[in-house]
């Protein structure tokens, strides 16, 4: 039972029985409403996933939400700045180590990788390796709530981009693995790094997978019609998309060309 909370006014305060979302004030075309910080626990020990950007008001608000409970570990879904920028400052505020796949983003001795299990007051969080959006992307499975924290691998709205440090072939494999896992364990919610909670994990993942296949077909098609540069392809394939998103689209096209030509 996930105890899903989906407020109509956005992701702040949404989540499941043991995961509480706090929205950072960094909205943009790339970050949607802003970064979601997730506070997880059911007793005196807490985990915090993605402190968000280095924004003192947000970090103080997350710390205040703990009401004196102890943070045992700060975890990063990946190292992108909008998720990790405030990790150092937050670690200082709550006196906890930062664990991430990328050693460059850790504070303390411990890393984080596929198969690791973190436990607070008997509540488990399982690490799932999902490279693709970035090379260091992880998802976290909260079995008690049947909820998967997806970072930027699956967003609450729209679709994610493959960052320059990501890889589309890895990403497609990660989506397939996530879908298989979600089906196998009966996932009831995805808790994304941006945007609202998704109450239909299989539907959301199927949508993502179909979208990727469709975009690849469109890019093949655009090339067939003579488009050569990423910019020319964006003009054709993303014609119906707001121009403010074209730089992100171009990044995505570059990743797809690398995949098609790889
Ligand atoms: Zn990211």
PDB file of C-alpha atoms and ligand atoms in Angstrom:
ATOM      1  CA  UNK A   1       0.000   0.000   0.000  1.00  0.00           C
ATOM      2  CA  UNK A   2       1.632   3.197  -1.130  1.00  0.00           C
ATOM      3  CA  UNK A   3      -0.517   5.744   0.743  1.00  0.00           C
ATOM      4  CA  UNK A   4      -0.173   7.979  -2.270  1.00  0.00           C
ATOM      5  CA  UNK A   5      -0.576  11.725  -1.766  1.00  0.00           C
ATOM      6  CA  UNK A   6      -1.004  13.804  -4.912  1.00  0.00           C
ATOM      7  CA  UNK A   7      -1.917  17.401  -4.099  1.00  0.00           C
ATOM      8  CA  UNK A   8      -3.480  19.337  -6.939  1.00  0.00           C
ATOM      9  CA  UNK A   9      -1.199  22.320  -6.428  1.00  0.00           C
ATOM     10  CA  UNK A  10       2.037  20.529  -7.376  1.00  0.00           C
ATOM     11  CA  UNK A  11       4.624  18.183  -5.966  1.00  0.00           C
ATOM     12  CA  UNK A  12       5.391  20.043  -2.717  1.00  0.00           C
ATOM     13  CA  UNK A  13       4.140  17.869   0.136  1.00  0.00           C
ATOM     14  CA  UNK A  14       3.273  14.974  -2.158  1.00  0.00           C
ATOM     15  CA  UNK A  15       4.631  11.455  -1.869  1.00  0.00           C
ATOM     16  CA  UNK A  16       3.805   8.190  -0.151  1.00  0.00           C
ATOM     17  CA  UNK A  17       3.416   7.041   3.456  1.00  0.00           C
ATOM     18  CA  UNK A  18       7.175   7.168   4.123  1.00  0.00           C
ATOM     19  CA  UNK A  19       8.433   9.571   1.438  1.00  0.00           C
ATOM     20  CA  UNK A  20       7.717  13.294   1.651  1.00  0.00           C
ATOM     21  CA  UNK A  21       8.496  15.641  -1.242  1.00  0.00           C
ATOM     22  CA  UNK A  22       9.782  19.192  -0.766  1.00  0.00           C
ATOM     23  CA  UNK A  23      10.025  21.386  -3.861  1.00  0.00           C
ATOM     24  CA  UNK A  24      13.133  23.546  -4.359  1.00  0.00           C
ATOM     25  CA  UNK A  25      12.562  27.060  -5.767  1.00  0.00           C
ATOM     26  CA  UNK A  26      14.493  26.517  -9.016  1.00  0.00           C
ATOM     27  CA  UNK A  27      11.862  26.285 -11.773  1.00  0.00           C
ATOM     28  CA  UNK A  28      13.053  26.402 -15.400  1.00  0.00           C
ATOM     29  CA  UNK A  29      12.276  24.727 -18.734  1.00  0.00           C
ATOM     30  CA  UNK A  30      14.757  21.986 -17.745  1.00  0.00           C
ATOM     31  CA  UNK A  31      13.732  21.536 -14.096  1.00  0.00           C
ATOM     32  CA  UNK A  32       9.939  21.945 -14.544  1.00  0.00           C
ATOM     33  CA  UNK A  33       8.517  23.266 -11.220  1.00  0.00           C
ATOM     34  CA  UNK A  34      11.914  22.808  -9.585  1.00  0.00           C
ATOM     35  CA  UNK A  35      13.858  19.933  -8.015  1.00  0.00           C
ATOM     36  CA  UNK A  36      12.039  17.515  -5.709  1.00  0.00           C
ATOM     37  CA  UNK A  37      13.879  16.690  -2.489  1.00  0.00           C
ATOM     38  CA  UNK A  38      12.621  13.477  -0.855  1.00  0.00           C
ATOM     39  CA  UNK A  39      12.683  12.919   2.912  1.00  0.00           C
ATOM     40  CA  UNK A  40      12.261   9.238   3.795  1.00  0.00           C
ATOM     41  CA  UNK A  41      11.713   7.497   7.103  1.00  0.00           C
ATOM     42  CA  UNK A  42       9.234   6.362   9.731  1.00  0.00           C
ATOM     43  CA  UNK A  43      11.048   6.829  13.028  1.00  0.00           C
ATOM     44  CA  UNK A  44      13.961   8.783  14.405  1.00  0.00           C
ATOM     45  CA  UNK A  45      16.298   8.090  11.471  1.00  0.00           C
ATOM     46  CA  UNK A  46      15.831   9.641   8.067  1.00  0.00           C
ATOM     47  CA  UNK A  47      17.259   9.473   4.555  1.00  0.00           C
ATOM     48  CA  UNK A  48      17.289  12.537   2.318  1.00  0.00           C
ATOM     49  CA  UNK A  49      17.410  12.041  -1.447  1.00  0.00           C
ATOM     50  CA  UNK A  50      18.632  14.969  -3.622  1.00  0.00           C
ATOM     51  CA  UNK A  51      19.018  18.046  -1.400  1.00  0.00           C
ATOM     52  CA  UNK A  52      18.644  20.098  -4.585  1.00  0.00           C
ATOM     53  CA  UNK A  53      20.493  23.257  -5.604  1.00  0.00           C
ATOM     54  CA  UNK A  54      22.579  25.310  -3.187  1.00  0.00           C
ATOM     55  CA  UNK A  55      19.623  27.389  -2.016  1.00  0.00           C
ATOM     56  CA  UNK A  56      19.823  28.210   1.678  1.00  0.00           C
ATOM     57  CA  UNK A  57      16.057  28.774   2.117  1.00  0.00           C
ATOM     58  CA  UNK A  58      15.278  25.365   0.599  1.00  0.00           C
ATOM     59  CA  UNK A  59      17.947  23.521   2.581  1.00  0.00           C
ATOM     60  CA  UNK A  60      16.742  25.160   5.814  1.00  0.00           C
ATOM     61  CA  UNK A  61      13.162  24.191   4.979  1.00  0.00           C
ATOM     62  CA  UNK A  62      14.196  20.550   4.432  1.00  0.00           C
ATOM     63  CA  UNK A  63      16.154  20.593   7.713  1.00  0.00           C
ATOM     64  CA  UNK A  64      13.146  22.074   9.544  1.00  0.00           C
ATOM     65  CA  UNK A  65      10.912  19.333   8.144  1.00  0.00           C
ATOM     66  CA  UNK A  66      13.044  16.772  10.016  1.00  0.00           C
ATOM     67  CA  UNK A  67      11.784  18.072  13.381  1.00  0.00           C
ATOM     68  CA  UNK A  68      14.975  16.981  15.089  1.00  0.00           C
ATOM     69  CA  UNK A  69      15.096  13.499  13.579  1.00  0.00           C
ATOM     70  CA  UNK A  70      18.573  12.371  12.567  1.00  0.00           C
ATOM     71  CA  UNK A  71      19.602  12.096   8.916  1.00  0.00           C
ATOM     72  CA  UNK A  72      21.778   8.983   8.578  1.00  0.00           C
ATOM     73  CA  UNK A  73      22.562   9.438   4.880  1.00  0.00           C
ATOM     74  CA  UNK A  74      22.101  11.958   2.082  1.00  0.00           C
ATOM     75  CA  UNK A  75      21.735  10.192  -1.281  1.00  0.00           C
ATOM     76  CA  UNK A  76      22.032  11.554  -4.800  1.00  0.00           C
ATOM     77  CA  UNK A  77      20.098  10.134  -7.757  1.00  0.00           C
ATOM     78  CA  UNK A  78      22.917  11.643  -9.870  1.00  0.00           C
ATOM     79  CA  UNK A  79      25.420  14.464  -9.819  1.00  0.00           C
ATOM     80  CA  UNK A  80      23.677  17.154 -11.873  1.00  0.00           C
ATOM     81  CA  UNK A  81      23.873  20.478 -10.106  1.00  0.00           C
ATOM     82  CA  UNK A  82      20.139  20.972  -9.589  1.00  0.00           C
ATOM     83  CA  UNK A  83      20.142  17.773  -7.473  1.00  0.00           C
ATOM     84  CA  UNK A  84      23.563  17.892  -5.842  1.00  0.00           C
ATOM     85  CA  UNK A  85      24.553  21.575  -5.585  1.00  0.00           C
ATOM     86  CA  UNK A  86      23.216  21.911  -2.036  1.00  0.00           C
ATOM     87  CA  UNK A  87      24.502  18.531  -0.807  1.00  0.00           C
ATOM     88  CA  UNK A  88      27.657  19.885   0.828  1.00  0.00           C
ATOM     89  CA  UNK A  89      25.810  22.627   2.679  1.00  0.00           C
ATOM     90  CA  UNK A  90      23.000  20.263   3.696  1.00  0.00           C
ATOM     91  CA  UNK A  91      25.549  17.715   4.960  1.00  0.00           C
ATOM     92  CA  UNK A  92      26.966  20.480   7.128  1.00  0.00           C
ATOM     93  CA  UNK A  93      23.495  21.414   8.413  1.00  0.00           C
ATOM     94  CA  UNK A  94      22.484  17.882   9.434  1.00  0.00           C
ATOM     95  CA  UNK A  95      25.882  16.209   9.989  1.00  0.00           C
ATOM     96  CA  UNK A  96      25.385  13.339   7.542  1.00  0.00           C
ATOM     97  CA  UNK A  97      27.540  11.814   4.778  1.00  0.00           C
ATOM     98  CA  UNK A  98      26.655  12.122   1.086  1.00  0.00           C
ATOM     99  CA  UNK A  99      26.567   8.912  -0.922  1.00  0.00           C
ATOM    100  CA  UNK A 100      26.516   8.921  -4.731  1.00  0.00           C
ATOM    101  CA  UNK A 101      27.686   6.703  -7.550  1.00  0.00           C
ATOM    102  CA  UNK A 102      30.183   9.329  -8.736  1.00  0.00           C
ATOM    103  CA  UNK A 103      33.094   9.575  -6.242  1.00  0.00           C
ATOM    104  CA  UNK A 104      33.326  13.283  -7.086  1.00  0.00           C
ATOM    105  CA  UNK A 105      29.981  13.890  -5.411  1.00  0.00           C
ATOM    106  CA  UNK A 106      30.542  11.882  -2.224  1.00  0.00           C
ATOM    107  CA  UNK A 107      31.221  13.269   1.218  1.00  0.00           C
ATOM    108  CA  UNK A 108      32.540  10.476   3.397  1.00  0.00           C
ATOM    109  CA  UNK A 109      33.899   7.029   2.643  1.00  0.00           C
ATOM    110  CA  UNK A 110      30.912   5.200   1.235  1.00  0.00           C
ATOM    111  CA  UNK A 111      29.838   5.004  -2.385  1.00  0.00           C
ATOM    112  CA  UNK A 112      26.477   3.971  -3.767  1.00  0.00           C
ATOM    113  CA  UNK A 113      25.741   1.320  -6.390  1.00  0.00           C
ATOM    114  CA  UNK A 114      23.233  -1.165  -7.793  1.00  0.00           C
ATOM    115  CA  UNK A 115      22.196  -3.665  -5.127  1.00  0.00           C
ATOM    116  CA  UNK A 116      23.013  -1.526  -2.081  1.00  0.00           C
ATOM    117  CA  UNK A 117      20.280  -1.450   0.553  1.00  0.00           C
ATOM    118  CA  UNK A 118      19.961   1.394   3.057  1.00  0.00           C
ATOM    119  CA  UNK A 119      17.878   0.837   6.173  1.00  0.00           C
ATOM    120  CA  UNK A 120      16.383   3.352   8.611  1.00  0.00           C
ATOM    121  CA  UNK A 121      14.240   2.033  11.468  1.00  0.00           C
ATOM    122  CA  UNK A 122      13.674  -1.183   9.525  1.00  0.00           C
ATOM    123  CA  UNK A 123      12.555   0.701   6.404  1.00  0.00           C
ATOM    124  CA  UNK A 124      14.560  -0.357   3.349  1.00  0.00           C
ATOM    125  CA  UNK A 125      15.643   1.608   0.303  1.00  0.00           C
ATOM    126  CA  UNK A 126      17.144  -0.436  -2.560  1.00  0.00           C
ATOM    127  CA  UNK A 127      19.544   1.074  -5.073  1.00  0.00           C
ATOM    128  CA  UNK A 128      18.823   0.375  -8.759  1.00  0.00           C
ATOM    129  CA  UNK A 129      21.451   1.282 -11.360  1.00  0.00           C
ATOM    130  CA  UNK A 130      19.840   3.217 -14.232  1.00  0.00           C
ATOM    131  CA  UNK A 131      22.557   4.885 -16.336  1.00  0.00           C
ATOM    132  CA  UNK A 132      21.437   6.880 -19.368  1.00  0.00           C
ATOM    133  CA  UNK A 133      20.137  10.355 -18.494  1.00  0.00           C
ATOM    134  CA  UNK A 134      23.602  10.712 -16.979  1.00  0.00           C
ATOM    135  CA  UNK A 135      26.339   8.108 -16.573  1.00  0.00           C
ATOM    136  CA  UNK A 136      25.791   8.084 -12.795  1.00  0.00           C
ATOM    137  CA  UNK A 137      21.966   7.908 -12.587  1.00  0.00           C
ATOM    138  CA  UNK A 138      20.418   5.731  -9.884  1.00  0.00           C
ATOM    139  CA  UNK A 139      16.833   4.985  -8.888  1.00  0.00           C
ATOM    140  CA  UNK A 140      15.758   4.037  -5.368  1.00  0.00           C
ATOM    141  CA  UNK A 141      13.065   1.439  -4.646  1.00  0.00           C
ATOM    142  CA  UNK A 142      11.067   1.858  -1.425  1.00  0.00           C
ATOM    143  CA  UNK A 143       9.414  -1.579  -1.113  1.00  0.00           C
ATOM    144  CA  UNK A 144       7.252  -0.717   1.896  1.00  0.00           C
ATOM    145  CA  UNK A 145       5.433   1.934  -0.169  1.00  0.00           C
ATOM    146  CA  UNK A 146       5.836   0.158  -3.532  1.00  0.00           C
ATOM    147  CA  UNK A 147       7.385   3.390  -4.767  1.00  0.00           C
ATOM    148  CA  UNK A 148      10.370   4.043  -7.043  1.00  0.00           C
ATOM    149  CA  UNK A 149      12.307   7.294  -6.764  1.00  0.00           C
ATOM    150  CA  UNK A 150      13.408   7.977 -10.321  1.00  0.00           C
ATOM    151  CA  UNK A 151      15.551  11.145 -10.250  1.00  0.00           C
ATOM    152  CA  UNK A 152      15.764  12.437 -13.822  1.00  0.00           C
ATOM    153  CA  UNK A 153      15.388   8.980 -15.383  1.00  0.00           C
ATOM    154  CA  UNK A 154      11.597   9.470 -15.399  1.00  0.00           C
ATOM    155  CA  UNK A 155      10.078  12.909 -14.807  1.00  0.00           C
ATOM    156  CA  UNK A 156       6.593  13.707 -13.556  1.00  0.00           C
ATOM    157  CA  UNK A 157       5.734  15.556 -16.779  1.00  0.00           C
ATOM    158  CA  UNK A 158       7.052  15.572 -20.320  1.00  0.00           C
ATOM    159  CA  UNK A 159      10.156  13.550 -21.072  1.00  0.00           C
ATOM    160  CA  UNK A 160      13.724  13.604 -19.884  1.00  0.00           C
ATOM    161  CA  UNK A 161      16.768  14.538 -21.961  1.00  0.00           C
ATOM    162  CA  UNK A 162      19.967  12.583 -22.399  1.00  0.00           C
ATOM    163  CA  UNK A 163      22.602  14.884 -20.916  1.00  0.00           C
ATOM    164  CA  UNK A 164      26.080  15.194 -22.482  1.00  0.00           C
ATOM    165  CA  UNK A 165      27.349  12.788 -19.785  1.00  0.00           C
ATOM    166  CA  UNK A 166      24.570  10.297 -20.582  1.00  0.00           C
ATOM    167  CA  UNK A 167      23.997   7.642 -23.234  1.00  0.00           C
ATOM    168  CA  UNK A 168      20.823   6.764 -25.110  1.00  0.00           C
ATOM    169  CA  UNK A 169      21.565   3.031 -25.487  1.00  0.00           C
ATOM    170  CA  UNK A 170      22.122   2.827 -21.715  1.00  0.00           C
ATOM    171  CA  UNK A 171      18.974   4.867 -21.163  1.00  0.00           C
ATOM    172  CA  UNK A 172      16.778   2.572 -23.284  1.00  0.00           C
ATOM    173  CA  UNK A 173      18.144  -0.446 -21.397  1.00  0.00           C
ATOM    174  CA  UNK A 174      17.485   1.287 -18.072  1.00  0.00           C
ATOM    175  CA  UNK A 175      13.876   2.046 -19.043  1.00  0.00           C
ATOM    176  CA  UNK A 176      13.356  -1.613 -20.024  1.00  0.00           C
ATOM    177  CA  UNK A 177      14.872  -2.783 -16.732  1.00  0.00           C
ATOM    178  CA  UNK A 178      12.783  -0.331 -14.718  1.00  0.00           C
ATOM    179  CA  UNK A 179       9.635  -1.445 -16.486  1.00  0.00           C
ATOM    180  CA  UNK A 180      10.400  -5.130 -15.861  1.00  0.00           C
ATOM    181  CA  UNK A 181      11.161  -4.403 -12.244  1.00  0.00           C
ATOM    182  CA  UNK A 182       8.050  -2.256 -11.749  1.00  0.00           C
ATOM    183  CA  UNK A 183       5.912  -5.073 -13.119  1.00  0.00           C
ATOM    184  CA  UNK A 184       7.675  -7.763 -11.102  1.00  0.00           C
ATOM    185  CA  UNK A 185       7.343  -5.954  -7.756  1.00  0.00           C
ATOM    186  CA  UNK A 186       3.971  -4.331  -8.374  1.00  0.00           C
ATOM    187  CA  UNK A 187       5.157  -0.721  -8.207  1.00  0.00           C
ATOM    188  CA  UNK A 188       2.355   1.720  -7.421  1.00  0.00           C
ATOM    189  CA  UNK A 189       4.102   5.061  -7.736  1.00  0.00           C
ATOM    190  CA  UNK A 190       7.060   6.797  -9.310  1.00  0.00           C
ATOM    191  CA  UNK A 191       8.509   9.686  -7.303  1.00  0.00           C
ATOM    192  CA  UNK A 192      10.423  11.779  -9.862  1.00  0.00           C
ATOM    193  CA  UNK A 193      13.208  14.325  -9.461  1.00  0.00           C
ATOM    194  CA  UNK A 194      11.007  16.964 -11.113  1.00  0.00           C
ATOM    195  CA  UNK A 195       7.250  17.256 -11.532  1.00  0.00           C
ATOM    196  CA  UNK A 196       4.385  15.456  -9.825  1.00  0.00           C
ATOM    197  CA  UNK A 197       4.165  11.910  -8.484  1.00  0.00           C
ATOM    198  CA  UNK A 198       3.146   9.341 -11.107  1.00  0.00           C
ATOM    199  CA  UNK A 199       0.517   6.862  -9.873  1.00  0.00           C
ATOM    200  CA  UNK A 200       0.782   4.498 -12.876  1.00  0.00           C
ATOM    201  CA  UNK A 201       4.426   3.318 -13.157  1.00  0.00           C
ATOM    202  CA  UNK A 202       3.886   0.823 -15.991  1.00  0.00           C
ATOM    203  CA  UNK A 203       1.846   3.315 -18.011  1.00  0.00           C
ATOM    204  CA  UNK A 204       4.444   6.039 -17.469  1.00  0.00           C
ATOM    205  CA  UNK A 205       7.347   3.762 -18.444  1.00  0.00           C
ATOM    206  CA  UNK A 206       5.514   2.448 -21.508  1.00  0.00           C
ATOM    207  CA  UNK A 207       4.895   6.063 -22.519  1.00  0.00           C
ATOM    208  CA  UNK A 208       8.590   6.895 -22.120  1.00  0.00           C
ATOM    209  CA  UNK A 209       9.722   3.864 -24.108  1.00  0.00           C
ATOM    210  CA  UNK A 210       7.232   4.544 -26.915  1.00  0.00           C
ATOM    211  CA  UNK A 211       8.229   8.223 -27.021  1.00  0.00           C
ATOM    212  CA  UNK A 212      11.919   7.332 -27.423  1.00  0.00           C
ATOM    213  CA  UNK A 213      11.208   4.875 -30.251  1.00  0.00           C
ATOM    214  CA  UNK A 214       8.994   7.467 -31.983  1.00  0.00           C
ATOM    215  CA  UNK A 215      11.633  10.205 -31.718  1.00  0.00           C
ATOM    216  CA  UNK A 216      14.278   7.868 -33.175  1.00  0.00           C
ATOM    217  CA  UNK A 217      11.954   7.098 -36.093  1.00  0.00           C
ATOM    218  CA  UNK A 218      11.340  10.832 -36.618  1.00  0.00           C
ATOM    219  CA  UNK A 219      15.067  11.553 -36.634  1.00  0.00           C
ATOM    220  CA  UNK A 220      15.714   8.787 -39.176  1.00  0.00           C
ATOM    221  CA  UNK A 221      12.907  10.293 -41.223  1.00  0.00           C
ATOM    222  CA  UNK A 222      14.250  13.883 -40.940  1.00  0.00           C
ATOM    223  CA  UNK A 223      17.658  12.688 -42.115  1.00  0.00           C
ATOM    224  CA  UNK A 224      16.004  10.892 -44.990  1.00  0.00           C
ATOM    225  CA  UNK A 225      14.533  14.268 -45.991  1.00  0.00           C
ATOM    226  CA  UNK A 226      17.983  15.883 -46.012  1.00  0.00           C
ATOM    227  CA  UNK A 227      18.431  17.324 -42.503  1.00  0.00           C
ATOM    228  CA  UNK A 228      22.070  16.985 -41.559  1.00  0.00           C
ATOM    229  CA  UNK A 229      23.011  19.016 -38.493  1.00  0.00           C
ATOM    230  CA  UNK A 230      21.404  18.572 -35.057  1.00  0.00           C
ATOM    231  CA  UNK A 231      19.965  22.080 -35.468  1.00  0.00           C
ATOM    232  CA  UNK A 232      18.277  21.193 -38.783  1.00  0.00           C
ATOM    233  CA  UNK A 233      16.860  18.021 -37.268  1.00  0.00           C
ATOM    234  CA  UNK A 234      15.468  19.940 -34.275  1.00  0.00           C
ATOM    235  CA  UNK A 235      13.696  22.364 -36.645  1.00  0.00           C
ATOM    236  CA  UNK A 236      11.858  19.453 -38.259  1.00  0.00           C
ATOM    237  CA  UNK A 237      11.301  16.997 -35.412  1.00  0.00           C
ATOM    238  CA  UNK A 238      10.628  19.560 -32.669  1.00  0.00           C
ATOM    239  CA  UNK A 239       8.689  22.037 -34.814  1.00  0.00           C
ATOM    240  CA  UNK A 240       5.689  21.782 -32.480  1.00  0.00           C
ATOM    241  CA  UNK A 241       7.763  22.241 -29.319  1.00  0.00           C
ATOM    242  CA  UNK A 242       8.273  25.641 -27.650  1.00  0.00           C
ATOM    243  CA  UNK A 243      11.520  27.252 -28.831  1.00  0.00           C
ATOM    244  CA  UNK A 244      12.727  27.700 -25.238  1.00  0.00           C
ATOM    245  CA  UNK A 245      13.136  23.911 -25.202  1.00  0.00           C
ATOM    246  CA  UNK A 246      15.125  23.700 -28.445  1.00  0.00           C
ATOM    247  CA  UNK A 247      18.560  23.816 -26.761  1.00  0.00           C
ATOM    248  CA  UNK A 248      17.495  20.806 -24.659  1.00  0.00           C
ATOM    249  CA  UNK A 249      16.051  19.175 -27.771  1.00  0.00           C
ATOM    250  CA  UNK A 250      19.331  19.666 -29.599  1.00  0.00           C
ATOM    251  CA  UNK A 251      21.151  17.939 -26.736  1.00  0.00           C
ATOM    252  CA  UNK A 252      18.690  15.092 -27.061  1.00  0.00           C
ATOM    253  CA  UNK A 253      19.144  14.934 -30.850  1.00  0.00           C
ATOM    254  CA  UNK A 254      22.907  14.729 -30.452  1.00  0.00           C
ATOM    255  CA  UNK A 255      22.450  11.767 -28.078  1.00  0.00           C
ATOM    256  CA  UNK A 256      20.104  10.089 -30.556  1.00  0.00           C
ATOM    257  CA  UNK A 257      22.489  10.632 -33.487  1.00  0.00           C
ATOM    258  CA  UNK A 258      25.287   9.107 -31.401  1.00  0.00           C
ATOM    259  CA  UNK A 259      22.995   6.131 -30.769  1.00  0.00           C
ATOM    260  CA  UNK A 260      21.947   5.746 -34.425  1.00  0.00           C
ATOM    261  CA  UNK A 261      25.514   6.086 -35.711  1.00  0.00           C
ATOM    262  CA  UNK A 262      27.146   4.238 -32.837  1.00  0.00           C
TER     263      UNK A 262
HETATM  264 ZN1  LIG B   1      19.849  15.514 -14.351  1.00  0.00          ZN
END
